mmCIF file of C-alpha atoms and ligand atoms in Angstrom:
data_model
loop_
_atom_site.group_PDB
_atom_site.id
_atom_site.type_symbol
_atom_site.label_atom_id
_atom_site.label_comp_id
_atom_site.label_asym_id
_atom_site.label_seq_id
_atom_site.Cartn_x
_atom_site.Cartn_y
_atom_site.Cartn_z
ATOM 1 C CA MET A 289 -45.876 29.934 -50.056
ATOM 2 C CA ASN A 290 -42.252 31.208 -50.090
ATOM 3 C CA ASP A 291 -38.757 29.747 -50.539
ATOM 4 C CA SER A 292 -38.736 28.503 -46.966
ATOM 5 C CA PHE A 293 -41.240 25.735 -47.811
ATOM 6 C CA ARG A 294 -41.311 22.730 -50.111
ATOM 7 C CA THR A 295 -43.970 20.231 -51.075
ATOM 8 C CA LEU A 296 -43.439 16.704 -49.771
ATOM 9 C CA GLY A 297 -43.863 14.956 -53.103
ATOM 10 C CA ARG A 298 -47.289 13.651 -54.029
ATOM 11 C CA SER A 299 -48.545 13.976 -50.448
ATOM 12 C CA GLY A 300 -49.067 17.681 -51.092
ATOM 13 C CA LEU A 301 -47.959 18.354 -47.503
ATOM 14 C CA GLN A 302 -45.986 21.586 -47.079
ATOM 15 C CA VAL A 303 -42.759 21.282 -45.089
ATOM 16 C CA SER A 304 -39.970 23.679 -44.197
ATOM 17 C CA ALA A 305 -37.193 23.485 -46.796
ATOM 18 C CA ILE A 306 -34.811 22.439 -43.983
ATOM 19 C CA GLY A 307 -35.865 19.654 -41.630
ATOM 20 C CA PHE A 308 -34.562 18.234 -38.353
ATOM 21 C CA GLY A 309 -32.780 14.849 -38.255
ATOM 22 C CA ALA A 310 -33.395 13.158 -34.907
ATOM 23 C CA TRP A 311 -31.003 10.175 -34.999
ATOM 24 C CA ALA A 312 -28.449 11.661 -32.562
ATOM 25 C CA ILE A 313 -31.016 12.710 -29.942
ATOM 26 C CA GLY A 314 -31.933 9.036 -29.497
ATOM 27 C CA GLY A 315 -28.714 8.571 -27.532
ATOM 28 C CA PRO A 316 -26.638 5.384 -27.314
ATOM 29 C CA PHE A 317 -27.614 1.998 -28.746
ATOM 30 C CA MET A 318 -25.738 -0.919 -30.259
ATOM 31 C CA ALA A 319 -25.974 -2.543 -33.698
ATOM 32 C CA ARG A 320 -23.944 -5.594 -34.751
ATOM 33 C CA GLY A 321 -21.620 -5.191 -31.777
ATOM 34 C CA LYS A 322 -20.790 -1.532 -32.485
ATOM 35 C CA PRO A 323 -22.147 1.764 -31.144
ATOM 36 C CA ALA A 324 -24.917 3.015 -33.452
ATOM 37 C CA GLY A 325 -25.700 6.247 -31.604
ATOM 38 C CA TRP A 326 -23.776 9.502 -31.435
ATOM 39 C CA GLY A 327 -22.655 9.224 -27.821
ATOM 40 C CA PRO A 328 -24.440 10.444 -24.704
ATOM 41 C CA VAL A 329 -27.244 12.985 -25.023
ATOM 42 C CA ASP A 330 -28.853 15.503 -22.718
ATOM 43 C CA ASP A 331 -32.627 15.154 -23.222
ATOM 44 C CA GLU A 332 -33.276 18.680 -21.925
ATOM 45 C CA GLU A 333 -30.927 20.089 -24.572
ATOM 46 C CA SER A 334 -32.590 17.893 -27.223
ATOM 47 C CA VAL A 335 -36.048 19.217 -26.303
ATOM 48 C CA ALA A 336 -34.723 22.796 -26.292
ATOM 49 C CA ALA A 337 -33.156 22.209 -29.737
ATOM 50 C CA VAL A 338 -36.500 20.989 -31.126
ATOM 51 C CA HIS A 339 -38.277 24.031 -29.671
ATOM 52 C CA ARG A 340 -35.677 26.435 -31.062
ATOM 53 C CA ALA A 341 -35.933 24.809 -34.501
ATOM 54 C CA LEU A 342 -39.737 25.157 -34.393
ATOM 55 C CA ASP A 343 -39.481 28.797 -33.381
ATOM 56 C CA LEU A 344 -37.154 29.413 -36.346
ATOM 57 C CA GLY A 345 -39.543 27.891 -38.879
ATOM 58 C CA VAL A 346 -38.484 24.228 -39.047
ATOM 59 C CA THR A 347 -41.615 22.083 -39.382
ATOM 60 C CA PHE A 348 -40.312 18.730 -40.716
ATOM 61 C CA PHE A 349 -38.921 16.166 -38.249
ATOM 62 C CA ASP A 350 -37.350 12.825 -39.212
ATOM 63 C CA THR A 351 -36.784 9.997 -36.749
ATOM 64 C CA ALA A 352 -36.905 6.171 -36.665
ATOM 65 C CA ASP A 353 -38.210 3.654 -34.158
ATOM 66 C CA VAL A 354 -34.709 2.194 -33.777
ATOM 67 C CA TYR A 355 -32.856 5.466 -32.957
ATOM 68 C CA GLY A 356 -31.901 4.946 -29.323
ATOM 69 C CA THR A 357 -34.299 1.951 -29.493
ATOM 70 C CA GLY A 358 -37.361 4.175 -29.129
ATOM 71 C CA HIS A 359 -35.747 7.050 -27.221
ATOM 72 C CA SER A 360 -35.602 9.477 -30.167
ATOM 73 C CA GLU A 361 -39.339 9.068 -30.811
ATOM 74 C CA ARG A 362 -40.116 9.557 -27.113
ATOM 75 C CA VAL A 363 -38.008 12.713 -26.764
ATOM 76 C CA LEU A 364 -39.389 14.123 -30.010
ATOM 77 C CA GLY A 365 -42.922 13.299 -28.858
ATOM 78 C CA ARG A 366 -42.305 15.127 -25.594
ATOM 79 C CA ALA A 367 -40.923 18.173 -27.407
ATOM 80 C CA LEU A 368 -43.739 18.281 -29.976
ATOM 81 C CA SER A 369 -46.529 17.685 -27.483
ATOM 82 C CA GLY A 370 -49.299 20.236 -28.051
ATOM 83 C CA ARG A 371 -47.707 21.376 -31.318
ATOM 84 C CA TRP A 372 -48.615 18.515 -33.658
ATOM 85 C CA ASP A 373 -50.709 20.794 -35.855
ATOM 86 C CA GLU A 374 -47.539 22.802 -36.673
ATOM 87 C CA VAL A 375 -45.383 19.892 -37.851
ATOM 88 C CA VAL A 376 -44.958 17.082 -40.368
ATOM 89 C CA ILE A 377 -43.512 13.961 -38.751
ATOM 90 C CA ALA A 378 -41.562 11.212 -40.505
ATOM 91 C CA THR A 379 -40.431 7.989 -38.853
ATOM 92 C CA LYS A 380 -39.208 4.564 -40.017
ATOM 93 C CA PHE A 381 -39.836 0.846 -39.550
ATOM 94 C CA GLY A 382 -38.153 -2.437 -40.425
ATOM 95 C CA ASN A 383 -35.563 -2.899 -37.682
ATOM 96 C CA THR A 384 -36.321 -4.929 -34.572
ATOM 97 C CA PHE A 385 -34.732 -4.011 -31.272
ATOM 98 C CA ASP A 386 -34.587 -4.677 -27.549
ATOM 99 C CA ALA A 387 -35.160 -1.449 -25.620
ATOM 100 C CA ALA A 388 -34.046 -3.059 -22.324
ATOM 101 C CA THR A 389 -30.514 -3.632 -23.637
ATOM 102 C CA ARG A 390 -30.668 -0.790 -26.207
ATOM 103 C CA THR A 391 -29.689 -3.213 -28.951
ATOM 104 C CA LEU A 392 -30.762 -3.745 -32.554
ATOM 105 C CA THR A 393 -31.816 -7.375 -32.883
ATOM 106 C CA GLY A 394 -32.666 -7.848 -36.583
ATOM 107 C CA GLN A 395 -35.114 -6.904 -39.312
ATOM 108 C CA ASP A 396 -38.780 -7.649 -39.968
ATOM 109 C CA ILE A 397 -40.822 -6.243 -42.841
ATOM 110 C CA SER A 398 -43.756 -8.642 -42.596
ATOM 111 C CA PRO A 399 -47.272 -7.130 -42.636
ATOM 112 C CA GLY A 400 -47.896 -8.194 -39.042
ATOM 113 C CA TYR A 401 -44.719 -6.611 -37.739
ATOM 114 C CA LEU A 402 -45.278 -3.458 -39.799
ATOM 115 C CA ARG A 403 -48.668 -2.945 -38.150
ATOM 116 C CA GLN A 404 -47.210 -3.592 -34.715
ATOM 117 C CA ALA A 405 -44.283 -1.210 -35.358
ATOM 118 C CA CYS A 406 -46.621 1.544 -36.568
ATOM 119 C CA ARG A 407 -48.755 1.379 -33.434
ATOM 120 C CA ALA A 408 -45.646 1.337 -31.217
ATOM 121 C CA SER A 409 -44.204 4.431 -32.960
ATOM 122 C CA LEU A 410 -47.530 6.274 -32.585
ATOM 123 C CA GLU A 411 -47.579 5.440 -28.898
ATOM 124 C CA ARG A 412 -43.986 6.583 -28.294
ATOM 125 C CA LEU A 413 -44.527 9.799 -30.272
ATOM 126 C CA GLY A 414 -47.861 10.427 -28.569
ATOM 127 C CA THR A 415 -49.760 11.319 -31.708
ATOM 128 C CA ASP A 416 -52.535 9.760 -33.790
ATOM 129 C CA HIS A 417 -50.909 9.635 -37.224
ATOM 130 C CA ILE A 418 -47.526 9.579 -38.964
ATOM 131 C CA ASP A 419 -47.207 11.898 -41.971
ATOM 132 C CA LEU A 420 -44.422 9.975 -43.746
ATOM 133 C CA TYR A 421 -43.739 6.349 -42.804
ATOM 134 C CA GLN A 422 -40.460 5.059 -44.254
ATOM 135 C CA LEU A 423 -39.047 1.602 -44.860
ATOM 136 C CA HIS A 424 -35.668 1.695 -43.077
ATOM 137 C CA ILE A 425 -34.141 -1.363 -44.783
ATOM 138 C CA GLY A 426 -32.318 0.139 -47.756
ATOM 139 C CA ASP A 427 -31.592 -3.199 -49.460
ATOM 140 C CA ALA A 428 -34.886 -4.987 -48.691
ATOM 141 C CA PRO A 429 -35.801 -7.436 -51.482
ATOM 142 C CA PRO A 430 -37.727 -5.796 -54.340
ATOM 143 C CA GLU A 431 -39.981 -8.921 -54.407
ATOM 144 C CA ARG A 432 -41.513 -7.698 -51.141
ATOM 145 C CA VAL A 433 -42.587 -4.348 -52.596
ATOM 146 C CA ASP A 434 -46.162 -5.325 -53.495
ATOM 147 C CA GLU A 435 -46.840 -6.776 -50.056
ATOM 148 C CA LEU A 436 -45.332 -3.703 -48.363
ATOM 149 C CA ILE A 437 -47.361 -1.292 -50.490
ATOM 150 C CA ALA A 438 -50.564 -3.240 -49.786
ATOM 151 C CA THR A 439 -50.050 -3.029 -46.016
ATOM 152 C CA LEU A 440 -49.003 0.633 -46.130
ATOM 153 C CA GLU A 441 -52.071 1.511 -48.194
ATOM 154 C CA GLU A 442 -54.228 -0.186 -45.531
ATOM 155 C CA LEU A 443 -52.569 1.983 -42.882
ATOM 156 C CA VAL A 444 -53.353 5.065 -45.023
ATOM 157 C CA ASP A 445 -57.009 3.940 -45.269
ATOM 158 C CA GLU A 446 -57.135 3.496 -41.506
ATOM 159 C CA GLY A 447 -55.795 7.028 -40.982
ATOM 160 C CA LEU A 448 -52.670 5.857 -39.138
ATOM 161 C CA ILE A 449 -50.278 7.188 -41.775
ATOM 162 C CA ARG A 450 -50.665 9.831 -44.488
ATOM 163 C CA SER A 451 -47.940 8.746 -46.914
ATOM 164 C CA TYR A 452 -44.910 6.479 -47.147
ATOM 165 C CA GLY A 453 -41.495 6.166 -48.743
ATOM 166 C CA TRP A 454 -38.311 4.091 -48.806
ATOM 167 C CA SER A 455 -35.036 5.065 -47.204
ATOM 168 C CA THR A 456 -32.692 3.642 -49.837
ATOM 169 C CA ASP A 457 -29.821 4.690 -52.076
ATOM 170 C CA ASP A 458 -30.997 2.427 -54.912
ATOM 171 C CA PRO A 459 -32.913 4.391 -57.588
ATOM 172 C CA GLU A 460 -34.532 1.195 -58.921
ATOM 173 C CA ARG A 461 -35.989 0.340 -55.531
ATOM 174 C CA ALA A 462 -37.209 3.927 -55.110
ATOM 175 C CA ALA A 463 -38.911 3.770 -58.524
ATOM 176 C CA ALA A 464 -40.518 0.398 -57.726
ATOM 177 C CA PHE A 465 -42.005 1.784 -54.496
ATOM 178 C CA ALA A 466 -43.319 4.829 -56.359
ATOM 179 C CA LYS A 467 -46.089 2.729 -57.919
ATOM 180 C CA GLY A 468 -47.829 2.842 -54.531
ATOM 181 C CA PRO A 469 -50.522 5.553 -54.752
ATOM 182 C CA HIS A 470 -49.517 7.221 -51.467
ATOM 183 C CA CYS A 471 -45.756 6.879 -51.916
ATOM 184 C CA ALA A 472 -44.529 10.460 -51.477
ATOM 185 C CA ALA A 473 -40.772 10.428 -50.943
ATOM 186 C CA VAL A 474 -37.462 8.635 -51.005
ATOM 187 C CA GLN A 475 -34.920 9.278 -48.266
ATOM 188 C CA HIS A 476 -31.361 8.989 -49.594
ATOM 189 C CA GLU A 477 -27.827 10.171 -49.068
ATOM 190 C CA ILE A 478 -26.772 13.260 -50.958
ATOM 191 C CA ASN A 479 -24.524 16.192 -50.147
ATOM 192 C CA VAL A 480 -22.152 18.562 -51.903
ATOM 193 C CA LEU A 481 -19.362 15.951 -51.667
ATOM 194 C CA HIS A 482 -21.565 13.109 -52.894
ATOM 195 C CA ASP A 483 -24.168 13.875 -55.543
ATOM 196 C CA ALA A 484 -27.004 11.474 -56.438
ATOM 197 C CA PRO A 485 -28.198 12.448 -59.944
ATOM 198 C CA ALA A 486 -29.911 9.117 -60.718
ATOM 199 C CA MET A 487 -32.034 9.332 -57.571
ATOM 200 C CA LEU A 488 -33.003 12.947 -58.278
ATOM 201 C CA ALA A 489 -34.116 11.841 -61.767
ATOM 202 C CA VAL A 490 -36.364 9.173 -60.208
ATOM 203 C CA CYS A 491 -37.852 11.859 -57.946
ATOM 204 C CA ASP A 492 -38.624 14.023 -60.995
ATOM 205 C CA THR A 493 -40.162 11.141 -62.938
ATOM 206 C CA HIS A 494 -42.372 9.971 -60.082
ATOM 207 C CA GLU A 495 -43.045 13.282 -58.321
ATOM 208 C CA LEU A 496 -41.335 12.184 -55.112
ATOM 209 C CA ALA A 497 -39.706 14.386 -52.496
ATOM 210 C CA SER A 498 -35.966 13.785 -52.094
ATOM 211 C CA VAL A 499 -35.451 13.702 -48.318
ATOM 212 C CA ASN A 500 -31.711 14.193 -47.823
ATOM 213 C CA ARG A 501 -29.885 12.271 -45.147
ATOM 214 C CA GLY A 502 -26.246 12.935 -44.340
ATOM 215 C CA PRO A 503 -26.546 16.478 -45.740
ATOM 216 C CA LEU A 504 -23.551 17.586 -43.654
ATOM 217 C CA ALA A 505 -21.521 14.417 -44.357
ATOM 218 C CA MET A 506 -22.117 13.366 -40.746
ATOM 219 C CA GLY A 507 -20.647 16.641 -39.470
ATOM 220 C CA LEU A 508 -17.530 16.734 -41.712
ATOM 221 C CA LEU A 509 -19.040 19.516 -43.840
ATOM 222 C CA THR A 510 -19.382 21.827 -40.834
ATOM 223 C CA GLY A 511 -15.586 22.224 -40.918
ATOM 224 C CA LYS A 512 -15.172 21.451 -37.246
ATOM 225 C CA TYR A 513 -13.282 18.202 -37.858
ATOM 226 C CA GLY A 514 -9.717 18.322 -39.225
ATOM 227 C CA PRO A 515 -7.011 15.723 -40.007
ATOM 228 C CA ASP A 516 -6.124 15.401 -36.319
ATOM 229 C CA SER A 517 -9.684 14.935 -35.040
ATOM 230 C CA ARG A 518 -10.451 11.607 -33.378
ATOM 231 C CA LEU A 519 -14.115 10.779 -32.699
ATOM 232 C CA PRO A 520 -14.896 9.044 -29.381
ATOM 233 C CA MET A 521 -15.364 5.276 -29.449
ATOM 234 C CA ASP A 522 -18.974 5.561 -28.200
ATOM 235 C CA ASP A 523 -19.865 7.601 -31.311
ATOM 236 C CA VAL A 524 -20.990 5.797 -34.486
ATOM 237 C CA ARG A 525 -18.231 7.727 -36.294
ATOM 238 C CA GLY A 526 -15.577 6.642 -33.750
ATOM 239 C CA ASP A 527 -15.829 2.903 -34.374
ATOM 240 C CA SER A 528 -16.859 3.455 -37.987
ATOM 241 C CA PRO A 529 -18.815 0.631 -39.648
ATOM 242 C CA ALA A 530 -17.692 -0.510 -43.130
ATOM 243 C CA TRP A 531 -20.460 1.437 -44.952
ATOM 244 C CA MET A 532 -19.281 4.791 -43.629
ATOM 245 C CA THR A 533 -17.301 6.833 -46.152
ATOM 246 C CA PHE A 534 -16.908 10.287 -44.584
ATOM 247 C CA PHE A 535 -15.207 8.941 -41.448
ATOM 248 C CA LYS A 536 -12.760 6.023 -41.442
ATOM 249 C CA ASP A 537 -11.093 4.515 -38.367
ATOM 250 C CA GLY A 538 -12.604 7.256 -36.246
ATOM 251 C CA ARG A 539 -11.171 10.138 -38.305
ATOM 252 C CA PRO A 540 -12.577 12.306 -41.087
ATOM 253 C CA ALA A 541 -11.537 10.754 -44.425
ATOM 254 C CA PRO A 542 -8.648 12.877 -45.908
ATOM 255 C CA GLU A 543 -10.045 12.815 -49.456
ATOM 256 C CA PHE A 544 -13.279 14.458 -48.292
ATOM 257 C CA LEU A 545 -11.404 17.053 -46.208
ATOM 258 C CA ALA A 546 -9.447 17.953 -49.379
ATOM 259 C CA MET A 547 -12.696 18.313 -51.339
ATOM 260 C CA LEU A 548 -14.124 20.552 -48.630
ATOM 261 C CA ASP A 549 -11.025 22.762 -48.749
ATOM 262 C CA ALA A 550 -11.445 23.151 -52.509
ATOM 263 C CA ILE A 551 -14.991 24.553 -52.219
ATOM 264 C CA ARG A 552 -14.841 26.269 -48.820
ATOM 265 C CA ASP A 553 -14.888 29.827 -50.232
ATOM 266 C CA ILE A 554 -18.006 29.220 -52.308
ATOM 267 C CA LEU A 555 -19.916 27.543 -49.481
ATOM 268 C CA THR A 556 -19.154 30.450 -47.145
ATOM 269 C CA SER A 557 -20.212 33.141 -49.632
ATOM 270 C CA ASP A 558 -22.619 35.885 -48.549
ATOM 271 C CA GLY A 559 -21.944 35.345 -44.855
ATOM 272 C CA ARG A 560 -22.999 31.695 -44.753
ATOM 273 C CA THR A 561 -21.380 29.243 -42.370
ATOM 274 C CA LEU A 562 -20.022 26.069 -44.002
ATOM 275 C CA ALA A 563 -23.081 24.112 -42.814
ATOM 276 C CA GLN A 564 -25.407 26.742 -44.274
ATOM 277 C CA GLY A 565 -23.488 26.629 -47.561
ATOM 278 C CA ALA A 566 -23.737 22.838 -47.705
ATOM 279 C CA LEU A 567 -27.497 23.039 -47.079
ATOM 280 C CA GLY A 568 -27.776 25.840 -49.656
ATOM 281 C CA TRP A 569 -26.142 23.538 -52.239
ATOM 282 C CA LEU A 570 -28.850 20.917 -51.605
ATOM 283 C CA LEU A 571 -31.642 23.491 -51.898
ATOM 284 C CA ALA A 572 -30.199 24.651 -55.230
ATOM 285 C CA ARG A 573 -29.630 21.129 -56.570
ATOM 286 C CA SER A 574 -33.370 20.431 -57.089
ATOM 287 C CA GLY A 575 -36.733 21.889 -56.148
ATOM 288 C CA ARG A 576 -37.647 18.517 -54.588
ATOM 289 C CA THR A 577 -34.872 18.264 -51.991
ATOM 290 C CA VAL A 578 -35.551 18.551 -48.262
ATOM 291 C CA PRO A 579 -32.296 18.265 -46.280
ATOM 292 C CA ILE A 580 -32.676 16.878 -42.747
ATOM 293 C CA PRO A 581 -29.447 17.835 -40.941
ATOM 294 C CA GLY A 582 -28.894 15.956 -37.705
ATOM 295 C CA ILE A 583 -29.336 18.383 -34.805
ATOM 296 C CA ARG A 584 -28.475 17.797 -31.161
ATOM 297 C CA THR A 585 -28.046 21.269 -29.646
ATOM 298 C CA VAL A 586 -29.794 24.642 -29.647
ATOM 299 C CA ALA A 587 -26.740 26.166 -31.369
ATOM 300 C CA GLN A 588 -26.937 23.618 -34.208
ATOM 301 C CA ALA A 589 -30.692 24.224 -34.544
ATOM 302 C CA GLU A 590 -30.053 27.958 -34.885
ATOM 303 C CA GLN A 591 -27.274 27.583 -37.427
ATOM 304 C CA ASN A 592 -29.044 25.006 -39.581
ATOM 305 C CA ALA A 593 -32.374 26.832 -39.505
ATOM 306 C CA GLY A 594 -30.386 29.900 -40.617
ATOM 307 C CA ALA A 595 -29.984 28.153 -43.972
ATOM 308 C CA LEU A 596 -33.674 28.931 -44.576
ATOM 309 C CA ARG A 597 -32.859 32.626 -44.439
ATOM 310 C CA HIS A 598 -29.862 32.308 -46.796
ATOM 311 C CA GLY A 599 -31.730 30.061 -49.245
ATOM 312 C CA PRO A 600 -30.234 28.154 -52.191
ATOM 313 C CA LEU A 601 -26.775 28.812 -53.638
ATOM 314 C CA ALA A 602 -26.828 30.349 -57.135
ATOM 315 C CA GLN A 603 -26.709 27.950 -60.126
ATOM 316 C CA ALA A 604 -23.410 29.559 -61.194
ATOM 317 C CA GLN A 605 -21.969 28.577 -57.817
ATOM 318 C CA LEU A 606 -23.055 24.968 -58.371
ATOM 319 C CA GLU A 607 -21.205 25.003 -61.684
ATOM 320 C CA GLN A 608 -18.088 26.433 -60.014
ATOM 321 C CA ILE A 609 -18.285 23.705 -57.361
ATOM 322 C CA ASP A 610 -18.516 21.033 -60.077
ATOM 323 C CA GLU A 611 -15.391 22.398 -61.726
ATOM 324 C CA LEU A 612 -13.448 22.638 -58.478
ATOM 325 C CA LEU A 613 -14.363 19.063 -57.532
ATOM 326 C CA GLN A 614 -13.475 17.627 -60.974
ATOM 327 C CA PRO A 615 -9.850 16.867 -60.038
ATOM 328 C CA HIS A 616 -11.137 14.888 -57.033
ATOM 329 C CA ALA A 617 -13.588 12.742 -59.041
ATOM 330 C CA GLY A 618 -13.112 9.015 -59.549
HETATM 331 N N1 LIG B 95 -30.872 4.929 -43.092
HETATM 332 C C1 LIG B 95 -31.489 6.053 -42.792
HETATM 333 O O1 LIG B 95 -32.678 6.177 -42.968
HETATM 334 C C2 LIG B 95 -30.702 7.208 -42.251
HETATM 335 C C3 LIG B 95 -29.304 7.133 -42.156
HETATM 336 C C4 LIG B 95 -28.623 8.248 -41.705
HETATM 337 C C5 LIG B 95 -29.307 9.393 -41.329
HETATM 338 N N2 LIG B 95 -30.663 9.447 -41.416
HETATM 339 C C6 LIG B 95 -31.418 10.671 -41.045
HETATM 340 O O2 LIG B 95 -30.734 11.803 -41.551
HETATM 341 C C7 LIG B 95 -30.419 12.703 -40.480
HETATM 342 C C8 LIG B 95 -29.153 13.467 -40.789
HETATM 343 O O3 LIG B 95 -28.101 12.637 -41.238
HETATM 344 P P1 LIG B 95 -26.819 12.335 -40.355
HETATM 345 O O4 LIG B 95 -27.185 12.387 -38.915
HETATM 346 O O5 LIG B 95 -26.226 11.105 -40.905
HETATM 347 O O6 LIG B 95 -25.744 13.430 -40.652
HETATM 348 P P2 LIG B 95 -25.601 14.975 -40.943
HETATM 349 O O7 LIG B 95 -26.873 15.686 -40.873
HETATM 350 O O8 LIG B 95 -24.819 15.017 -42.186
HETATM 351 O O9 LIG B 95 -24.660 15.418 -39.713
HETATM 352 C C9 LIG B 95 -25.234 15.574 -38.459
HETATM 353 C C10 LIG B 95 -24.198 15.860 -37.388
HETATM 354 O O10 LIG B 95 -23.407 16.974 -37.707
HETATM 355 C C11 LIG B 95 -23.196 17.773 -36.529
HETATM 356 N N3 LIG B 95 -23.826 19.077 -36.783
HETATM 357 C C12 LIG B 95 -25.081 19.304 -37.280
HETATM 358 N N4 LIG B 95 -25.305 20.620 -37.451
HETATM 359 C C13 LIG B 95 -24.171 21.241 -37.077
HETATM 360 C C14 LIG B 95 -23.789 22.591 -37.023
HETATM 361 N N5 LIG B 95 -24.597 23.554 -37.438
HETATM 362 N N6 LIG B 95 -22.551 22.880 -36.573
HETATM 363 C C15 LIG B 95 -21.700 21.929 -36.182
HETATM 364 N N7 LIG B 95 -22.020 20.605 -36.192
HETATM 365 C C16 LIG B 95 -23.239 20.269 -36.640
HETATM 366 C C17 LIG B 95 -23.820 17.020 -35.375
HETATM 367 O O11 LIG B 95 -22.920 16.075 -34.804
HETATM 368 P P3 LIG B 95 -21.756 16.434 -33.776
HETATM 369 O O12 LIG B 95 -22.176 17.661 -33.051
HETATM 370 O O13 LIG B 95 -21.626 15.272 -32.911
HETATM 371 O O14 LIG B 95 -20.574 16.597 -34.671
HETATM 372 C C18 LIG B 95 -24.892 16.220 -36.088
HETATM 373 O O15 LIG B 95 -25.301 15.082 -35.372
HETATM 374 C C19 LIG B 95 -30.378 11.798 -39.246
HETATM 375 O O16 LIG B 95 -30.539 12.504 -38.035
HETATM 376 C C20 LIG B 95 -31.530 10.877 -39.543
HETATM 377 O O17 LIG B 95 -32.762 11.523 -39.231
HETATM 378 C C21 LIG B 95 -31.360 8.371 -41.893
#
């Protein structure tokens, strides 16, 4: 095993240290009256991006049933067909949706719906098991944890899933889920502009993988968006929902652009691109992190997979970044 691989928490599964986030390749869908996709997609380009990532050593793929109301799972399934033995697949449940109108309709975490959702994801993906099955409702009531764990453990026993986790930014919820014997990971937001020390501590205590969403701050960390950029209205960043911090009113948030400027030289050290530097920060932050940058083109697959070659930033660089970001804290 080398630096290009990490262990997916207690599951023991080996995954590439950089994964592939498949939200954008789901294409357009609506949630609460706003676009929840990343604009139009070209499925042929999406499939080519998955293949390029595979060829460059990426073996961990994260999707959700609701991305494109099933479309992301279908496209990923098409791209991974015949190659399931090379990959570790993660998907999510908990949102209900209408594929005919490509609309999110609500939430359901009942045992009956969970079973139905699992079978539907397996069918769309075209495989016989899910390696990591994640609860997609970040603020689901903690009182439901025991019931959820019981159903997920049944799915493990039946061979339909191998492990499970919660996609949440709440360390207490992540810790509560960790009592499930086959709980292997928490998926949470963390990037060089937004650290999550309490969640990483929970991962250490409970031997969970830290699957990192938003590792590129929704694209802001790639440096391609400046103060004058305006995201299209059919992009989730264009008509930004209230929870979004890195983009506001369709533009990159100025305070985060200023933070990026402060650390640009360190992120681009040793010939890294900004995206590779941002991923290198995550790899250095903990031995449990597995960043899953969103990828929608072959070029993005190549650049993000290149972070495997560059590896983690040095600890001294993390300290320098902390110092440079101090004036921006609070
Ligand atoms: N609640 C949840 O469970 C949840 C929430 C969010 C995300 N996620 C997961 O986490 C994954 C990643 O998070 P994210 O999509 O929020 O954001 P991200 O990875 O921080 O940013 C992804 C976006 O950045 C741009 N990009 C990526 N690589 C690039 C490169 N090398 N050069 C230039 N641009 C690049 C692409 O968008 P453009 O080309 O359009 O700029 C891409 O869609 C998702 O795909 C999903 O699997 C889960």
